[in-house]
Amino acid sequence: MILPSKIWLSSPHMGLMEQKYITEAFDTNWVAPVGPHVNEFENELCSYTGIKNAAALASGTSAIHLALILLGVGNGDKVLCQSMTFSASANPIVYQGAIPVFIDSEKESWNMDPKLMEDAIIDLKSKGESPKAIIPVHLYGMPAKMDVIIEIASRYQIPVIEDAAEALGSGINNKKCGTFGDMSILSFNGNKIITTSSGGALLSDNKEFIEKARFLATQARDDAPHYQHSSIGYNYRLSNVLAGIGRGQLQILDTRVGQRRTNFKRYVEYFNKVNGRGYQVEFQPEPENCFSNRWLTSILIDPERNKGITREVLRLAFNEDNIESRPLWKPMHIQPVFKGAPSFTDGTSEWLFDNGLCLPSGSNLSEDDFRRIEKVMDMVFK
Ligand SMILES: *Cc1c(COP(=O)(O)O)cnc(C)c1O
């Protein structure tokens, strides 16, 4: 049997300018992890988000790693991290020999529960410890409760590293995600809302952090004619070629946000009809004053309220037709690799993981793609 062409969960979507910027990099021979596109991309990230300083880096993961290094996180330190996220939020904590403490989600945005976060801080304090940093995440582009998280964090004087990898274009009260943390990180991996194929950035209003990040990201070379080093460096800078792609992508970011939000609306209209037939499929809520880029549209299918249908039934039905969908992030506190890490949980993220599914959400989905997607859903939700 020949399968129909694959419909991806979220695939790259180039605009009109990316190729031109790549050609420019070649024509000027800036084919290196340094060059005019890198500088301009950083400036343009600042103007888009409103942050004062940005360092273009090789990945979102390397951005989190550098942020932890800049905060002096080291051996045996504790770092609070949202449990429901991609493993890249937590891995760099372990690179530093530190210990992640996983915090469960609240139900309003599916992100770090500020109450459980404070419980964790109080618990650590009672043992004479204090977390060195807090890493909240904006899951699928939905802003976390940053006002409460930051209020608590500053009360205990703990710096916040905002993982905005999935949330470029999102915001709270018209303030852009990526501008709330003491440092914030972005990702431009292939599946994100805009991509440089691979890449990331570290953002901060604190100039010192960003200058130090650029220094560490380029092998920590001291100011000398020969290669002189007085600290350990990293090879974490973004290529000038890839920064060219990023510049093109940034120009159409708002269009991409619009397209993703239109996908979301289409799914909402579809499931309004389904729910009219006795089902109760739910969406990731968008709390008041929040604006989500709706990077991935994600739904909850509680079998008890959906005639026994589980998210797995829908996922496998999609799979049969070569359509990619995916369960929500499996929480870090139940991942084999983080077994034994401390956690503050109340079952929310496990419930979300068991019942949640990310639907195909690319900004380049066609009308034909949507017809195929809806045909499969029609078969499942009869
Ligand atoms: C993608 C992602 C990252 C890592 O970004 P890379 O550029 O892939 O290294 C970190 N955190 C979250 C929440 C992500 O989705």
Short mmCIF file of C-alpha atoms and ligand atoms in Angstrom, two decimals:
data_model
loop_
_atom_site.label_atom_id
_atom_site.label_comp_id
_atom_site.label_asym_id
_atom_site.label_seq_id
_atom_site.Cartn_x
_atom_site.Cartn_y
_atom_site.Cartn_z
CA MET A 1 0.00 0.00 0.00
CA ILE A 2 1.34 3.43 -0.89
CA LEU A 3 0.97 5.89 1.96
CA PRO A 4 -0.18 9.42 1.24
CA SER A 5 2.49 12.10 1.72
CA LYS A 6 3.46 12.76 5.32
CA ILE A 7 1.79 15.53 7.29
CA TRP A 8 4.25 16.71 9.92
CA LEU A 9 3.55 17.98 13.40
CA SER A 10 5.53 21.15 12.70
CA SER A 11 7.91 21.56 9.79
CA PRO A 12 10.17 24.41 8.62
CA HIS A 13 8.46 27.12 6.59
CA MET A 14 10.76 29.45 4.71
CA GLY A 15 9.82 32.91 3.51
CA LEU A 16 11.15 34.95 0.61
CA MET A 17 14.30 36.51 2.10
CA GLU A 18 16.22 33.62 3.71
CA GLN A 19 17.90 32.47 0.47
CA LYS A 20 18.98 36.01 -0.33
CA TYR A 21 20.68 36.38 3.06
CA ILE A 22 22.44 33.03 2.63
CA THR A 23 23.72 34.11 -0.78
CA GLU A 24 24.94 37.34 0.78
CA ALA A 25 26.92 35.34 3.36
CA PHE A 26 28.51 33.31 0.54
CA ASP A 27 29.19 36.34 -1.68
CA THR A 28 30.99 38.15 1.14
CA ASN A 29 32.65 34.92 2.35
CA TRP A 30 31.28 35.32 5.87
CA VAL A 31 30.83 31.55 6.11
CA ALA A 32 31.86 31.41 9.75
CA PRO A 33 30.43 31.61 13.27
CA VAL A 34 30.97 35.37 13.09
CA GLY A 35 29.82 38.02 10.63
CA PRO A 36 27.31 40.75 9.82
CA HIS A 37 24.22 38.48 9.83
CA VAL A 38 25.02 37.33 13.37
CA ASN A 39 25.21 40.94 14.59
CA GLU A 40 22.11 42.02 12.68
CA PHE A 41 20.14 38.96 13.81
CA GLU A 42 20.94 39.86 17.41
CA ASN A 43 19.82 43.47 16.87
CA GLU A 44 16.63 42.33 15.20
CA LEU A 45 15.86 39.89 18.05
CA CYS A 46 16.23 42.84 20.42
CA SER A 47 13.87 45.07 18.43
CA TYR A 48 11.31 42.30 18.07
CA THR A 49 11.20 41.26 21.72
CA GLY A 50 12.10 44.56 23.36
CA ILE A 51 15.05 43.01 25.22
CA LYS A 52 18.23 45.09 25.48
CA ASN A 53 20.84 42.42 24.61
CA ALA A 54 20.91 39.12 22.72
CA ALA A 55 23.57 36.53 21.90
CA ALA A 56 22.93 34.30 18.89
CA LEU A 57 23.96 30.76 19.78
CA ALA A 58 24.17 27.25 18.36
CA SER A 59 21.01 26.04 20.12
CA GLY A 60 18.50 26.69 22.83
CA THR A 61 20.20 23.99 24.88
CA SER A 62 23.55 25.80 24.74
CA ALA A 63 21.77 29.02 25.75
CA ILE A 64 20.41 27.37 28.91
CA HIS A 65 23.84 25.88 29.61
CA LEU A 66 25.53 29.29 29.38
CA ALA A 67 22.82 30.89 31.53
CA LEU A 68 23.50 28.35 34.28
CA ILE A 69 27.26 28.92 34.02
CA LEU A 70 26.75 32.71 34.22
CA LEU A 71 24.71 32.24 37.40
CA GLY A 72 27.51 30.17 38.89
CA VAL A 73 25.50 26.94 39.04
CA GLY A 74 27.87 24.10 39.89
CA ASN A 75 28.37 20.77 41.56
CA GLY A 76 25.54 19.71 43.88
CA ASP A 77 23.55 22.95 43.45
CA LYS A 78 19.78 22.67 43.11
CA VAL A 79 17.88 24.19 40.20
CA LEU A 80 14.09 24.25 40.06
CA CYS A 81 12.83 23.19 36.63
CA GLN A 82 9.36 22.76 35.16
CA SER A 83 8.73 19.01 34.94
CA MET A 84 6.44 19.12 31.95
CA THR A 85 8.85 20.15 29.21
CA PHE A 86 11.35 18.92 26.65
CA SER A 87 14.42 17.31 28.24
CA ALA A 88 16.62 20.13 26.91
CA SER A 89 15.24 22.41 29.67
CA ALA A 90 16.78 20.13 32.29
CA ASN A 91 19.81 18.48 30.68
CA PRO A 92 22.16 21.49 31.06
CA ILE A 93 21.52 21.44 34.83
CA VAL A 94 23.17 18.02 34.87
CA TYR A 95 25.99 19.19 32.54
CA GLN A 96 26.95 21.47 35.45
CA GLY A 97 26.86 18.65 37.98
CA ALA A 98 23.83 20.31 39.58
CA ILE A 99 20.58 18.62 40.60
CA PRO A 100 17.24 19.38 38.96
CA VAL A 101 14.24 19.69 41.27
CA PHE A 102 11.15 19.14 39.16
CA ILE A 103 8.01 21.20 39.69
CA ASP A 104 4.59 20.13 38.48
CA SER A 105 2.21 22.20 36.35
CA GLU A 106 -0.94 24.14 37.14
CA LYS A 107 -4.07 23.52 35.08
CA GLU A 108 -4.60 27.07 33.75
CA SER A 109 -1.60 27.22 31.43
CA TRP A 110 -0.06 23.75 31.94
CA ASN A 111 3.17 25.44 33.10
CA MET A 112 5.12 25.61 36.38
CA ASP A 113 2.78 25.80 39.36
CA PRO A 114 3.96 28.80 41.43
CA LYS A 115 2.51 27.25 44.59
CA LEU A 116 4.51 24.03 44.23
CA MET A 117 7.52 26.12 43.25
CA GLU A 118 7.33 28.02 46.53
CA ASP A 119 6.81 24.73 48.43
CA ALA A 120 10.09 23.52 46.91
CA ILE A 121 11.92 26.71 47.90
CA ILE A 122 10.60 26.52 51.47
CA ASP A 123 11.54 22.83 51.70
CA LEU A 124 15.10 23.52 50.51
CA LYS A 125 15.41 26.49 52.87
CA SER A 126 14.36 24.27 55.79
CA LYS A 127 17.39 22.10 54.96
CA GLY A 128 19.68 25.10 54.82
CA GLU A 129 19.76 25.12 51.01
CA SER A 130 18.48 27.51 48.38
CA PRO A 131 17.91 26.87 44.68
CA LYS A 132 20.47 28.59 42.46
CA ALA A 133 17.99 29.24 39.62
CA ILE A 134 14.44 28.59 38.44
CA ILE A 135 13.57 27.46 34.90
CA PRO A 136 9.92 27.96 33.95
CA VAL A 137 8.78 27.07 30.41
CA HIS A 138 6.04 28.43 28.11
CA LEU A 139 4.66 25.11 26.94
CA TYR A 140 3.64 25.03 23.26
CA GLY A 141 3.83 28.84 23.28
CA MET A 142 1.46 29.34 26.22
CA PRO A 143 2.89 31.85 28.70
CA ALA A 144 3.58 30.59 32.21
CA LYS A 145 2.32 32.61 35.21
CA MET A 146 5.40 34.82 35.07
CA ASP A 147 4.09 37.62 37.31
CA VAL A 148 3.59 35.24 40.25
CA ILE A 149 6.71 33.19 39.50
CA ILE A 150 8.89 36.31 39.36
CA GLU A 151 7.31 37.83 42.46
CA ILE A 152 8.12 34.69 44.47
CA ALA A 153 11.57 34.28 42.90
CA SER A 154 12.57 37.85 43.72
CA ARG A 155 11.20 37.57 47.25
CA TYR A 156 13.69 34.70 47.78
CA GLN A 157 16.30 36.36 45.52
CA ILE A 158 16.53 33.44 43.11
CA PRO A 159 17.32 34.25 39.45
CA VAL A 160 14.90 33.08 36.75
CA ILE A 161 16.00 31.55 33.44
CA GLU A 162 12.95 31.84 31.20
CA ASP A 163 12.76 28.97 28.70
CA ALA A 164 10.94 30.69 25.85
CA ALA A 165 12.13 28.13 23.27
CA GLU A 166 8.54 27.48 22.16
CA ALA A 167 7.15 30.94 22.76
CA LEU A 168 8.73 33.46 20.39
CA GLY A 169 5.85 35.77 19.43
CA SER A 170 3.84 35.03 22.60
CA GLY A 171 3.36 37.57 25.37
CA ILE A 172 1.67 38.66 28.58
CA ASN A 173 -0.06 42.05 28.68
CA ASN A 174 1.71 42.97 25.42
CA LYS A 175 5.15 42.22 26.91
CA LYS A 176 6.91 39.59 24.84
CA CYS A 177 7.94 36.19 26.15
CA GLY A 178 11.72 36.10 26.35
CA THR A 179 11.83 39.35 28.33
CA PHE A 180 10.65 38.16 31.76
CA GLY A 181 13.63 36.21 33.10
CA ASP A 182 16.92 37.53 34.42
CA MET A 183 18.00 35.66 31.32
CA SER A 184 15.74 34.08 28.70
CA ILE A 185 16.41 31.57 25.98
CA LEU A 186 15.01 31.00 22.49
CA SER A 187 15.35 28.06 20.12
CA PHE A 188 15.42 28.10 16.34
CA ASN A 189 15.45 24.34 15.88
CA GLY A 190 13.77 22.88 12.79
CA ASN A 191 10.37 22.32 14.38
CA LYS A 192 10.04 25.66 16.19
CA ILE A 193 7.83 28.55 15.05
CA ILE A 194 10.79 30.01 13.15
CA THR A 195 13.99 28.13 12.44
CA THR A 196 17.60 28.61 11.44
CA SER A 197 17.75 24.79 10.92
CA SER A 198 19.42 24.72 14.30
CA GLY A 199 20.17 27.64 16.55
CA GLY A 200 19.18 29.53 19.65
CA ALA A 201 19.68 32.73 21.58
CA LEU A 202 20.27 34.04 25.06
CA LEU A 203 18.45 37.28 25.93
CA SER A 204 18.90 39.64 28.85
CA ASP A 205 18.58 43.29 29.79
CA ASN A 206 21.85 42.76 31.67
CA LYS A 207 24.61 43.61 29.21
CA GLU A 208 27.31 41.90 31.28
CA PHE A 209 25.57 38.52 31.04
CA ILE A 210 25.33 38.71 27.27
CA GLU A 211 28.89 39.92 26.72
CA LYS A 212 30.17 37.13 28.95
CA ALA A 213 27.96 34.64 27.09
CA ARG A 214 29.50 35.66 23.74
CA PHE A 215 32.97 35.30 25.26
CA LEU A 216 32.27 31.81 26.64
CA ALA A 217 30.50 30.76 23.42
CA THR A 218 33.63 31.48 21.37
CA GLN A 219 36.10 29.38 23.40
CA ALA A 220 36.78 32.02 26.10
CA ARG A 221 39.76 33.60 24.35
CA ASP A 222 41.49 36.26 26.41
CA ASP A 223 42.53 39.50 24.75
CA ALA A 224 45.98 38.51 23.40
CA PRO A 225 47.58 38.02 19.96
CA HIS A 226 48.14 34.33 20.72
CA TYR A 227 45.53 31.90 22.04
CA GLN A 228 45.33 32.65 25.74
CA HIS A 229 42.70 31.17 28.06
CA SER A 230 41.93 31.74 31.69
CA SER A 231 38.55 30.05 31.73
CA ILE A 232 36.94 27.02 30.08
CA GLY A 233 35.28 27.95 26.79
CA TYR A 234 32.56 26.51 24.61
CA ASN A 235 31.93 26.35 20.88
CA TYR A 236 28.36 27.63 21.06
CA ARG A 237 28.15 30.52 18.56
CA LEU A 238 25.61 30.60 15.71
CA SER A 239 26.95 30.43 12.16
CA ASN A 240 26.66 33.58 10.04
CA VAL A 241 24.97 31.49 7.32
CA LEU A 242 22.30 30.30 9.74
CA ALA A 243 21.87 33.79 11.20
CA GLY A 244 21.00 34.84 7.63
CA ILE A 245 18.15 32.31 7.65
CA GLY A 246 17.07 33.67 11.02
CA ARG A 247 16.92 37.24 9.70
CA GLY A 248 14.58 36.15 6.92
CA GLN A 249 12.45 34.12 9.32
CA LEU A 250 12.15 36.95 11.82
CA GLN A 251 10.62 39.19 9.15
CA ILE A 252 7.69 36.80 8.76
CA LEU A 253 7.39 35.69 12.38
CA ASP A 254 4.15 37.59 12.99
CA THR A 255 2.66 36.04 9.85
CA ARG A 256 3.65 32.60 11.15
CA VAL A 257 2.04 33.35 14.52
CA GLY A 258 -1.13 34.35 12.66
CA GLN A 259 -1.09 31.12 10.66
CA ARG A 260 -0.60 28.97 13.75
CA ARG A 261 -3.41 30.78 15.54
CA THR A 262 -5.61 30.22 12.50
CA ASN A 263 -4.84 26.48 12.72
CA PHE A 264 -5.88 26.59 16.36
CA LYS A 265 -9.15 28.33 15.49
CA ARG A 266 -9.90 25.75 12.84
CA TYR A 267 -9.42 22.92 15.35
CA VAL A 268 -11.61 24.75 17.87
CA GLU A 269 -14.40 25.08 15.32
CA TYR A 270 -14.01 21.42 14.39
CA PHE A 271 -14.19 20.21 18.00
CA ASN A 272 -17.09 22.54 18.81
CA LYS A 273 -19.05 20.41 16.35
CA VAL A 274 -17.65 17.15 17.76
CA ASN A 275 -18.47 18.24 21.31
CA GLY A 276 -22.01 19.01 20.14
CA ARG A 277 -22.32 15.27 19.51
CA GLY A 278 -21.62 14.35 23.14
CA TYR A 279 -17.82 14.51 23.32
CA GLN A 280 -15.78 16.79 25.57
CA VAL A 281 -12.45 17.44 23.91
CA GLU A 282 -10.58 20.36 25.52
CA PHE A 283 -7.79 22.69 24.44
CA GLN A 284 -4.79 24.16 26.25
CA PRO A 285 -6.36 27.24 27.85
CA GLU A 286 -5.10 30.77 27.13
CA PRO A 287 -5.25 32.60 30.47
CA GLU A 288 -6.49 36.18 30.60
CA ASN A 289 -3.96 38.80 29.42
CA CYS A 290 -1.92 36.05 27.73
CA PHE A 291 -1.27 35.76 24.04
CA SER A 292 0.00 32.40 22.76
CA ASN A 293 1.73 31.94 19.42
CA ARG A 294 -0.11 28.59 19.41
CA TRP A 295 3.08 26.90 18.24
CA LEU A 296 1.38 23.53 18.68
CA THR A 297 -2.34 23.11 19.09
CA SER A 298 -2.79 20.57 21.86
CA ILE A 299 -5.94 18.86 23.07
CA LEU A 300 -7.04 16.76 26.02
CA ILE A 301 -9.14 13.65 25.44
CA ASP A 302 -10.33 12.33 28.78
CA PRO A 303 -11.66 8.84 27.89
CA GLU A 304 -14.20 9.03 30.70
CA ARG A 305 -15.87 11.97 29.02
CA ASN A 306 -15.24 10.88 25.42
CA LYS A 307 -16.96 7.51 25.09
CA GLY A 308 -13.76 5.65 25.93
CA ILE A 309 -11.68 7.29 23.20
CA THR A 310 -8.11 7.95 24.33
CA ARG A 311 -5.47 10.21 22.86
CA GLU A 312 -3.71 7.00 21.71
CA VAL A 313 -6.74 5.98 19.61
CA LEU A 314 -6.54 9.29 17.75
CA ARG A 315 -2.74 9.21 17.47
CA LEU A 316 -2.75 5.71 15.95
CA ALA A 317 -5.54 6.65 13.55
CA PHE A 318 -3.47 9.63 12.38
CA ASN A 319 -0.45 7.37 12.07
CA GLU A 320 -2.34 5.00 9.75
CA ASP A 321 -2.80 7.90 7.34
CA ASN A 322 0.84 9.07 7.66
CA ILE A 323 -0.14 12.07 9.79
CA GLU A 324 2.19 12.95 12.66
CA SER A 325 0.71 13.84 16.05
CA ARG A 326 2.41 13.43 19.42
CA PRO A 327 1.55 12.96 23.09
CA LEU A 328 2.36 15.98 25.25
CA TRP A 329 5.88 16.13 26.74
CA LYS A 330 6.38 13.26 29.14
CA PRO A 331 7.14 14.91 32.50
CA MET A 332 10.79 14.88 33.52
CA HIS A 333 10.08 13.51 36.99
CA ILE A 334 8.91 10.22 35.43
CA GLN A 335 11.72 9.99 32.84
CA PRO A 336 14.14 7.09 33.46
CA VAL A 337 17.14 9.41 33.09
CA PHE A 338 15.97 11.65 35.96
CA LYS A 339 14.96 8.82 38.29
CA GLY A 340 15.75 9.84 41.84
CA ALA A 341 15.70 13.59 41.19
CA PRO A 342 13.65 15.45 43.79
CA SER A 343 10.23 16.62 42.63
CA PHE A 344 7.20 18.54 43.84
CA THR A 345 4.18 17.11 42.08
CA ASP A 346 0.43 16.79 42.41
CA GLY A 347 -0.40 14.56 39.44
CA THR A 348 -1.31 17.37 37.03
CA SER A 349 1.46 16.87 34.47
CA GLU A 350 1.06 13.08 34.54
CA TRP A 351 -2.65 13.49 33.85
CA LEU A 352 -1.93 15.93 31.03
CA PHE A 353 0.63 13.53 29.55
CA ASP A 354 -1.79 10.59 29.71
CA ASN A 355 -4.60 12.49 28.02
CA GLY A 356 -2.98 15.13 25.85
CA LEU A 357 -2.11 15.14 22.16
CA CYS A 358 -0.36 17.72 19.97
CA LEU A 359 -2.08 18.04 16.61
CA PRO A 360 -0.40 18.84 13.27
CA SER A 361 0.27 22.56 13.62
CA GLY A 362 2.68 23.68 10.89
CA SER A 363 2.18 27.15 9.46
CA ASN A 364 2.39 25.51 6.01
CA LEU A 365 -0.56 23.11 6.39
CA SER A 366 -2.70 23.23 3.25
CA GLU A 367 -6.46 22.99 2.86
CA ASP A 368 -5.92 19.45 1.54
CA ASP A 369 -3.87 18.58 4.63
CA PHE A 370 -6.67 19.82 6.88
CA ARG A 371 -9.25 17.80 4.93
CA ARG A 372 -7.17 14.66 5.50
CA ILE A 373 -6.71 15.49 9.20
CA GLU A 374 -10.44 16.10 9.65
CA LYS A 375 -11.34 12.92 7.80
CA VAL A 376 -9.33 10.89 10.30
CA MET A 377 -10.89 12.76 13.23
CA ASP A 378 -14.36 12.17 11.72
CA MET A 379 -13.66 8.42 11.81
CA VAL A 380 -12.58 8.53 15.46
CA PHE A 381 -15.26 10.93 16.77
CA LYS A 382 -18.25 9.39 15.02
C1 LIG B 1 13.39 23.06 21.69
C2 LIG B 1 13.44 23.31 23.12
C3 LIG B 1 14.64 23.52 23.79
C4 LIG B 1 15.99 23.31 23.19
O1 LIG B 1 16.26 24.03 22.06
P1 LIG B 1 17.31 23.45 20.99
O2 LIG B 1 17.53 24.62 20.10
O3 LIG B 1 16.65 22.30 20.32
O4 LIG B 1 18.55 23.07 21.72
C5 LIG B 1 14.61 23.85 25.14
N1 LIG B 1 13.45 23.94 25.79
C6 LIG B 1 12.27 23.72 25.20
C7 LIG B 1 11.02 23.86 25.99
C8 LIG B 1 12.22 23.38 23.84
O5 LIG B 1 11.05 23.12 23.27
#
